[in-house]
Amino acid sequence: MAQNDDNQLKKIASHAKEYGFIFPSSEIYDGLGAAYDYGQNGSELKNNIKQYWWKAMVQMHENIVGIDASIFMHPTTWKASGHVDAFNDPLIDNKDSKKRYRADVLVEDYIAKIEAKIDKEVAKGVKRFGDDFDQEQFLATNPNVLRNKAKIDEINNRLGKGLETGDLDDVKALIEELGIADPVSGSKNWTDVRQFNLMFSTEMGSTADGASTIYLRPETAQGIFVNFLNVQKTGRMKIPFGIAQIGKAFRNEIIARQFIFRMREFEQMEMQFFVKPGEEMEWYESWKAKRMAWHNALGLGEENYRFHDHINLAHYANAAADIQFNFPMGFKELEGIHSRTDFDLKAHEEHSGKKLQFFDPVENKNYVPYVVETSIGLDRMFLAILSTSYTEEILEDGSERTVLKIPAALAPYKVAILPLLKKEDSGLPQKAREILRLLQLDFNCQYDEKDAIGKRYRRQDAIGTPYCVTVDHQTLEDNTVTIRDRDDLSQIRVPIGEIRSKLIETTSMQELLKKI
Ligand code: ATP
């Protein structure tokens, strides 16, 4: 991570703390690595993101339903899913800096540097030839690009092979041959690569009764797979259909820097879509497009998203892509879309001895459905929104402001009601509270009467409130208020009766959902 990006992330984290979005967990005891608490504004924003996802993925589809499975599951679940044997990250330590890294991430960061070289060549071409530049042809023929691409393929293949076959000595050899240095100290003095299981375990029941080891779920998906038949039967679901869930997941991540990007306790929003075998690729493409449309409707900028196809597929997948987002530390995974075949349901059939099949009335036969999954980290989505919204501006009068330009439908508060004067005998607080009670039914509102009005506007900017309604003396005469716009700072005067419809038009989830 470049110094600048690091600073940007730090700035965002400190703003998030100062304004009640995110606090380090148990901060009075100096915090706990990679665990965070969402504060009063953060939990509102988080709930709105969940609502946007749930509405779009569950309630707006006839054939998708949602569940809420428990975090603890029978331990055999994780044997069947492959997590006990294979949910490992290859770990490597630098002997000089004593810093720990994921060996695959070190290699991937090296590849990202080669990719950046290719991007630079393309940018040079665009600059030189303008509209005449044929990017596709350039990428297919330029010798430098081809050499770099071949190098990337070679490294990827070797890394994939080493991880797949468990040849960790070769992964270390690869790191050494590429001359990869510790990004912190520059040292190339590495330990061997070791596998490290990411699941947290604990004991259930007292030891005297023969307590058993159980795991905190590392993904929510398995709660869906083990409930496949329960939901299919009780919901009379017909293939294709989906089961969605939002919930906590836990991973004992080796490196947990980068704020809420990589946490040890986090939340996932996952949807497993069950399809007829052979139709999974069509659904895979369709869900890729649908998920990108969900993101783009938010208006964070289409240029901030890109697909990244997996070359080294997980043991259960026959196709997989990430939606990467342009975080302050560069493009990184925000969401995964995976074609998981019938791996999970078949494995649970084998381990439980229960049939997990669908009777297809058209084909008149039973089969184990294939699965296409969409899996997004709620906290990463939160970071995507927070980091894109965070803006420092110098205003026309030379003053500075920090504003969170959060998509209005997701903002913690939609409107702040501000009486110009605090004094009761001015009549303004009473009038402002009347308006507050009117709007509270539909919107999350703030009421603020402390300090000068300019200071109160800044406070609302800092938490991303799209509108401020100011109640002044004229309000008492003609029942009008001013509405100030967070982004363009314009102020318009409107009758009190029109505030509600204006806010619905500009801040409601419905309007956002219509854009998908
Ligand atoms: P990464 O390669 O970054 O470790 P992953 O490929 O292991 O991620 P998945 O298993 O596909 O991630 O999980 C689905 C989603 O869950 C990810 O796209 C990400 O948004 C989120 N996620 C995974 N691990 C974490 C974490 N430690 N903290 C926050 N979110 C996470």
XYZ file of C-alpha atoms and ligand atoms in Angstrom:
547
model
C 0.000 0.000 0.000
C 1.408 3.365 -0.967
C 1.883 5.925 1.766
C -0.907 8.136 0.361
C -3.456 5.342 0.296
C -2.476 4.410 3.807
C -3.092 8.003 4.895
C -6.446 8.085 3.134
C -7.569 4.913 4.924
C -6.368 6.318 8.254
C -8.271 9.547 7.648
C -11.435 7.615 6.877
C -11.012 5.418 9.964
C -10.509 8.428 12.204
C -13.512 10.237 10.700
C -15.574 7.072 11.181
C -14.585 7.019 14.843
C -15.049 10.729 15.501
C -18.569 10.737 14.038
C -19.948 7.566 15.579
C -19.704 5.194 12.613
C -17.044 2.680 13.695
C -15.126 2.215 16.955
C -12.314 -0.256 17.609
C -13.767 -3.162 19.610
C -13.345 -2.899 23.416
C -11.304 0.256 22.953
C -10.977 1.018 26.675
C -8.806 -2.124 26.831
C -6.798 -0.941 23.808
C -8.932 -2.792 21.294
C -8.853 -6.292 19.837
C -7.147 -7.063 16.511
C -9.467 -6.794 13.517
C -12.673 -6.522 15.536
C -14.781 -3.362 15.285
C -18.018 -2.005 16.732
C -20.519 -0.061 14.674
C -21.654 3.108 16.434
C -24.932 4.982 16.315
C -24.474 6.263 12.756
C -22.618 3.211 11.497
C -25.362 0.826 12.506
C -27.952 2.956 10.684
C -25.867 2.924 7.503
C -25.222 -0.803 7.881
C -28.935 -1.516 8.347
C -29.738 0.499 5.234
C -27.197 -1.469 3.170
C -28.746 -4.706 4.461
C -32.212 -3.447 3.586
C -31.108 -2.486 0.063
C -29.645 -5.951 -0.457
C -32.570 -7.842 1.135
C -35.173 -5.915 -0.843
C -33.307 -6.334 -4.144
C -32.304 -9.965 -3.631
C -35.213 -11.450 -1.684
C -38.367 -9.390 -1.710
C -38.167 -8.343 -5.348
C -37.809 -11.933 -6.557
C -40.736 -14.333 -6.578
C -38.399 -17.293 -6.336
C -35.960 -16.196 -3.622
C -36.611 -16.451 0.105
C -34.483 -15.553 3.087
C -33.499 -17.417 6.268
C -31.530 -16.762 9.438
C -29.528 -19.851 10.432
C -27.553 -20.235 13.638
C -23.828 -19.513 13.855
C -23.100 -22.833 15.582
C -23.603 -25.848 13.359
C -23.031 -29.554 13.758
C -19.243 -30.071 13.423
C -19.691 -32.584 10.594
C -20.996 -29.678 8.476
C -17.450 -28.350 8.249
C -15.976 -31.762 7.529
C -18.427 -32.143 4.630
C -17.863 -28.637 3.277
C -14.105 -29.188 3.182
C -13.358 -26.438 5.697
C -11.768 -28.735 8.304
C -9.290 -30.105 5.767
C -8.858 -27.293 3.319
C -9.867 -23.886 4.693
C -6.259 -22.887 5.065
C -4.182 -19.918 4.182
C -0.493 -20.340 3.398
C 1.377 -18.343 6.003
C 4.918 -16.987 5.800
C 6.929 -14.910 8.271
C 9.701 -12.490 7.620
C 12.548 -13.371 9.973
C 13.862 -9.812 10.189
C 10.714 -7.723 10.543
C 8.838 -10.533 12.368
C 5.840 -9.605 10.230
C 3.470 -12.304 9.076
C 2.020 -12.490 5.562
C -0.164 -14.663 3.396
C 2.211 -16.209 0.865
C -0.435 -16.132 -1.885
C -1.136 -12.444 -1.239
C 2.575 -11.594 -1.526
C 2.643 -13.274 -4.945
C -0.673 -11.655 -5.981
C 0.660 -8.216 -5.048
C 3.703 -8.932 -7.226
C 1.369 -9.840 -10.115
C -0.612 -6.627 -9.525
C 2.611 -4.690 -10.140
C 3.082 -6.407 -13.520
C -0.566 -5.649 -14.343
C 0.073 -2.012 -13.493
C 2.947 -2.039 -16.018
C 0.555 -3.274 -18.714
C -1.949 -0.537 -17.784
C 0.833 2.016 -18.074
C 1.738 0.814 -21.594
C -1.926 1.126 -22.578
C -2.149 4.629 -21.126
C 0.949 5.604 -23.135
C -0.691 4.256 -26.317
C -3.903 6.177 -25.652
C -1.929 9.369 -25.080
C 0.107 8.918 -28.256
C -2.593 7.784 -30.691
C -5.794 9.223 -29.168
C -8.988 7.982 -30.848
C -6.987 5.907 -33.343
C -5.675 3.686 -30.561
C -7.005 0.132 -30.839
C -6.655 -1.164 -27.293
C -7.765 -4.704 -28.053
C -5.252 -5.101 -30.848
C -2.519 -3.497 -28.760
C -3.134 -5.932 -25.900
C -3.090 -8.859 -28.321
C 0.082 -7.911 -30.191
C 2.424 -5.599 -28.272
C 5.557 -7.602 -27.405
C 6.029 -6.003 -23.964
C 2.417 -6.663 -23.042
C 2.601 -10.238 -24.299
C 5.797 -10.878 -22.352
C 4.245 -9.510 -19.162
C 1.032 -11.464 -19.690
C 2.985 -14.685 -20.190
C 4.895 -13.967 -16.997
C 1.637 -13.459 -15.075
C 0.237 -16.744 -16.411
C 3.387 -18.609 -15.491
C 3.399 -17.246 -11.927
C -0.322 -17.887 -11.484
C -0.007 -21.464 -12.704
C 2.906 -22.200 -10.433
C 1.208 -20.641 -7.393
C -2.042 -22.499 -8.148
C -0.231 -25.802 -8.530
C 1.787 -25.331 -5.347
C -1.330 -24.518 -3.291
C -3.433 -27.245 -4.837
C -0.916 -30.025 -4.396
C 0.307 -28.736 -1.039
C 3.818 -28.201 -2.382
C 4.504 -25.278 -0.056
C 8.267 -25.536 -0.566
C 7.692 -24.537 -4.164
C 5.521 -21.580 -3.100
C 8.451 -20.404 -0.980
C 10.850 -21.041 -3.881
C 8.581 -18.933 -6.111
C 8.643 -16.040 -3.633
C 12.426 -16.233 -3.501
C 12.877 -16.526 -7.269
C 10.647 -13.506 -7.858
C 12.763 -11.596 -5.362
C 9.714 -10.585 -3.316
C 10.729 -8.480 -0.333
C 8.854 -7.735 2.876
C 6.871 -4.563 2.006
C 7.633 -3.149 5.462
C 11.363 -3.827 5.902
C 12.538 -4.718 2.398
C 14.056 -7.938 3.796
C 13.994 -11.184 1.779
C 14.750 -13.387 4.762
C 11.643 -15.644 4.767
C 10.588 -18.642 6.861
C 9.074 -21.732 5.239
C 5.424 -21.529 4.148
C 2.965 -23.277 6.501
C -0.750 -23.945 6.238
C -2.963 -22.277 8.817
C -6.639 -23.172 9.338
C -8.817 -20.072 9.525
C -11.699 -21.492 11.552
C -12.228 -20.456 15.160
C -13.141 -23.375 17.381
C -14.705 -23.613 20.808
C -16.150 -26.273 23.130
C -19.849 -26.967 23.422
C -21.133 -28.547 26.639
C -19.147 -29.157 29.812
C -15.966 -31.185 29.613
C -17.308 -33.775 32.084
C -20.071 -34.756 29.635
C -17.535 -35.143 26.858
C -17.685 -31.708 25.286
C -17.278 -31.551 21.547
C -15.304 -29.113 19.479
C -17.470 -26.902 17.362
C -16.623 -24.058 15.016
C -17.818 -20.518 14.554
C -19.087 -20.565 10.971
C -16.527 -19.171 8.506
C -19.255 -18.549 5.905
C -23.045 -18.324 6.056
C -23.554 -20.510 2.979
C -23.513 -23.847 4.808
C -26.523 -22.794 6.905
C -28.370 -22.514 3.606
C -27.194 -25.855 2.207
C -28.198 -27.855 5.272
C -31.640 -26.204 5.140
C -32.087 -26.780 1.421
C -34.853 -29.384 1.774
C -36.560 -27.659 4.738
C -37.015 -24.488 2.722
C -37.765 -26.190 -0.583
C -40.530 -28.330 0.952
C -42.115 -25.791 3.323
C -41.875 -22.980 0.763
C -42.971 -25.252 -2.123
C -40.047 -23.857 -4.083
C -39.465 -24.918 -7.671
C -36.078 -24.947 -9.372
C -34.657 -22.451 -10.174
C -34.958 -20.805 -6.756
C -32.752 -19.054 -4.246
C -32.192 -18.940 -0.494
C -30.597 -15.822 0.934
C -29.144 -14.944 4.292
C -27.403 -12.100 6.087
C -25.276 -13.048 9.062
C -22.009 -13.093 10.927
C -19.014 -15.150 9.821
C -15.692 -15.624 11.603
C -12.205 -16.190 10.228
C -8.946 -16.177 12.114
C -7.281 -14.059 9.428
C -3.485 -14.144 9.452
C -3.091 -10.524 8.611
C -5.837 -8.218 9.614
C -4.759 -4.751 8.656
C -6.710 -2.377 6.423
C -9.481 -1.349 8.829
C -12.803 -3.129 8.177
C -11.617 -4.663 4.891
C -10.320 -7.774 6.617
C -11.895 -8.531 9.973
C -11.936 -11.629 12.162
C -15.661 -11.201 12.821
C -17.641 -9.862 9.889
C -20.981 -10.071 8.172
C -21.855 -11.675 4.856
C -24.862 -11.293 2.590
C -25.101 -14.495 0.614
C -27.575 -16.012 -1.792
C -27.454 -19.580 -3.067
C -29.388 -20.060 -6.290
C -30.336 -23.686 -7.014
C -30.515 -24.573 -10.698
C -30.863 -27.529 -13.005
C -27.487 -29.164 -13.735
C -26.210 -27.920 -17.083
C -27.916 -24.523 -16.725
C -25.446 -23.153 -14.192
C -23.314 -21.177 -16.642
C -26.298 -19.203 -17.922
C -27.312 -18.372 -14.358
C -23.742 -17.567 -13.431
C -23.558 -14.952 -16.209
C -26.976 -13.624 -15.331
C -26.121 -13.192 -11.641
C -22.846 -11.490 -12.513
C -24.790 -8.906 -14.520
C -27.519 -8.529 -11.894
C -25.094 -7.982 -9.075
C -23.157 -5.376 -11.043
C -26.450 -3.559 -11.773
C -27.204 -3.536 -8.007
C -23.850 -1.865 -7.391
C -24.114 0.606 -10.252
C -27.562 1.826 -9.163
C -25.887 3.298 -6.076
C -23.952 5.772 -8.198
C -20.534 5.282 -6.585
C -19.047 5.391 -10.116
C -18.972 2.530 -12.622
C -15.224 3.055 -13.047
C -14.763 1.926 -9.437
C -15.900 -1.640 -10.159
C -14.414 -4.399 -12.259
C -14.768 -8.142 -12.675
C -11.822 -10.354 -11.904
C -12.132 -13.946 -13.105
C -10.550 -16.594 -10.903
C -7.815 -18.595 -12.553
C -7.161 -20.882 -9.598
C -10.649 -22.209 -8.863
C -11.632 -23.386 -5.375
C -12.173 -27.132 -5.030
C -15.965 -26.767 -5.313
C -16.251 -24.322 -8.236
C -16.443 -24.632 -12.019
C -16.438 -20.867 -12.563
C -15.832 -17.928 -10.256
C -15.390 -14.185 -10.476
C -14.925 -11.367 -8.016
C -16.433 -7.957 -8.251
C -13.491 -5.818 -7.255
C -13.892 -2.297 -5.932
C -11.471 0.588 -6.055
C -10.795 0.892 -2.318
C -8.215 3.421 -1.008
C -5.649 0.601 -1.211
C -6.544 -0.200 -4.855
C -8.879 -2.677 -6.568
C -9.725 -5.506 -4.126
C -12.443 -8.124 -3.777
C -15.810 -6.807 -2.657
C -18.059 -9.666 -3.745
C -17.668 -13.192 -5.069
C -19.917 -14.892 -7.632
C -19.279 -18.604 -7.727
C -20.674 -21.512 -9.665
C -20.344 -24.122 -6.895
C -21.663 -27.125 -8.861
C -23.399 -29.797 -6.738
C -20.342 -30.088 -4.492
C -21.910 -28.915 -1.218
C -25.274 -30.683 -1.436
C -23.585 -33.935 -2.527
C -21.042 -33.708 0.297
C -23.838 -33.164 2.841
C -25.741 -36.128 1.361
C -22.683 -38.313 1.836
C -21.916 -37.163 5.379
C -25.500 -37.069 6.680
C -26.883 -40.065 4.805
C -29.950 -37.915 3.879
C -31.036 -37.253 0.315
C -30.818 -33.564 -0.646
C -32.503 -33.705 -4.012
C -35.222 -32.027 -5.992
C -37.969 -33.888 -7.782
C -38.366 -32.251 -11.174
C -41.989 -32.799 -12.273
C -41.230 -31.893 -15.896
C -38.363 -34.348 -16.225
C -40.047 -36.774 -13.811
C -36.796 -37.464 -11.969
C -34.781 -36.516 -8.884
C -31.499 -34.678 -9.071
C -29.044 -32.796 -6.869
C -29.288 -29.166 -8.025
C -26.287 -27.092 -9.034
C -25.639 -23.861 -7.168
C -24.685 -20.368 -8.229
C -23.751 -18.219 -5.264
C -23.443 -14.481 -4.774
C -21.516 -13.552 -1.638
C -20.765 -10.030 -0.532
C -19.115 -8.790 2.641
C -21.383 -6.260 4.329
C -18.429 -4.562 6.014
C -16.527 -4.306 2.733
C -19.615 -2.740 1.146
C -19.698 -0.319 4.071
C -16.047 0.567 3.437
C -16.691 0.983 -0.301
C -19.461 3.477 0.451
C -17.588 5.274 3.212
C -14.346 5.645 1.267
C -16.049 6.887 -1.906
C -18.317 9.274 -0.020
C -15.576 10.859 2.068
C -14.821 14.251 0.526
C -12.798 17.209 1.717
C -13.864 20.435 0.049
C -12.841 24.058 0.023
C -15.942 26.201 -0.300
C -16.353 29.476 -2.212
C -15.832 31.546 0.931
C -12.515 29.761 1.506
C -13.758 27.662 4.421
C -13.236 23.887 4.489
C -15.702 21.112 5.042
C -15.590 17.342 5.271
C -18.699 15.789 3.818
C -19.858 12.211 3.402
C -21.662 12.075 0.062
C -23.387 8.811 0.969
C -26.086 7.716 -1.516
C -29.146 9.427 -0.013
C -31.218 6.248 0.338
C -28.494 4.706 2.508
C -27.606 7.773 4.607
C -28.082 7.245 8.378
C -30.364 10.271 8.597
C -32.378 11.620 5.685
C -32.996 15.044 7.149
C -32.026 17.284 10.057
C -34.553 19.744 11.476
C -32.854 22.889 12.706
C -34.640 25.791 14.436
C -32.656 28.949 13.747
C -32.937 29.948 17.413
C -32.868 27.762 20.491
C -34.869 30.120 22.719
C -38.302 28.708 23.532
C -39.958 32.139 23.462
C -38.939 32.597 19.811
C -41.507 29.907 18.987
C -39.012 28.250 16.591
C -38.142 25.080 18.582
C -41.844 24.273 19.015
C -42.472 24.681 15.279
C -39.377 22.629 14.443
C -40.499 19.790 16.731
C -43.925 19.836 15.052
C -42.198 19.284 11.697
C -39.961 16.623 13.241
C -42.972 14.636 14.468
C -44.508 14.856 11.020
C -41.413 13.572 9.237
C -40.332 10.968 11.830
C -43.092 8.645 10.654
C -41.378 8.194 7.300
C -37.742 9.147 7.756
C -34.918 8.855 10.231
C -34.540 12.495 11.334
C -32.158 14.436 13.538
C -33.082 17.440 15.629
C -30.347 19.919 16.476
C -30.673 23.348 18.060
C -27.207 23.803 19.542
C -24.567 26.219 18.090
C -24.677 28.565 15.105
C -26.483 27.271 12.038
C -23.251 26.989 9.967
C -21.717 24.701 12.572
C -24.839 22.565 12.617
C -24.723 22.222 8.806
C -21.103 21.018 9.065
C -22.087 18.398 11.638
C -24.760 17.056 9.304
C -22.317 17.112 6.346
C -19.878 15.029 8.383
C -22.430 12.253 8.926
C -23.842 12.463 5.397
C -27.359 13.818 6.045
C -28.637 14.736 2.565
C -30.979 17.562 3.655
C -31.253 20.172 6.414
C -34.592 21.846 7.043
C -34.188 25.233 8.716
C -37.066 26.763 10.633
C -36.909 30.571 10.909
C -39.153 33.521 11.679
C -40.704 33.429 8.235
C -41.811 29.848 8.945
C -44.059 31.133 11.709
C -45.622 33.620 9.272
C -46.140 31.554 6.125
C -45.404 27.911 6.992
C -42.397 27.653 4.685
C -38.898 26.374 5.499
C -35.565 26.328 3.719
C -34.175 23.001 2.558
C -30.406 22.865 2.174
C -28.853 20.279 -0.138
C -25.761 18.503 1.263
C -23.991 18.110 -2.071
C -24.524 21.359 -3.997
C -25.261 23.504 -0.920
C -28.286 25.068 -2.656
C -31.124 26.297 -0.453
C -34.736 26.445 -1.552
C -37.812 27.681 0.254
C -40.751 25.271 0.288
C -44.084 24.954 2.123
C -43.941 22.511 5.059
C -46.505 20.340 3.316
C -44.088 19.668 0.448
C -41.091 18.456 2.486
C -42.303 14.879 2.721
C -42.835 14.367 -1.007
C -39.476 15.980 -1.814
C -37.696 13.644 0.606
C -39.485 10.583 -0.761
C -38.495 11.523 -4.291
C -34.830 12.043 -3.412
C -33.991 9.768 -0.496
C -36.282 6.759 -0.542
C -35.140 3.179 -0.985
C -37.985 2.695 -3.509
C -36.463 5.212 -5.914
C -33.075 3.506 -5.596
C -34.568 0.057 -6.184
C -36.341 1.284 -9.326
C -32.923 2.026 -10.876
C -31.701 -1.588 -10.769
P -10.199 -12.723 0.479
O -9.559 -13.346 -0.739
O -10.188 -11.210 0.455
O -9.725 -13.306 1.774
P -12.294 -14.609 0.135
O -12.154 -14.914 -1.330
O -11.761 -15.549 1.135
O -11.742 -13.118 0.417
P -15.041 -15.364 0.200
O -14.780 -16.608 0.951
O -15.386 -15.446 -1.242
O -13.814 -14.338 0.422
O -16.152 -14.530 1.002
C -17.150 -13.770 0.359
C -17.073 -12.311 0.752
O -16.982 -12.151 2.167
C -15.854 -11.582 0.216
O -16.088 -11.142 -1.104
C -15.696 -10.435 1.174
O -16.524 -9.336 0.789
C -16.222 -10.984 2.478
N -15.100 -11.332 3.365
C -14.336 -12.439 3.338
N -13.411 -12.414 4.314
C -13.601 -11.252 4.997
C -12.982 -10.646 6.122
N -11.983 -11.249 6.761
N -13.437 -9.438 6.546
C -14.451 -8.825 5.911
N -15.087 -9.349 4.849
C -14.678 -10.543 4.378
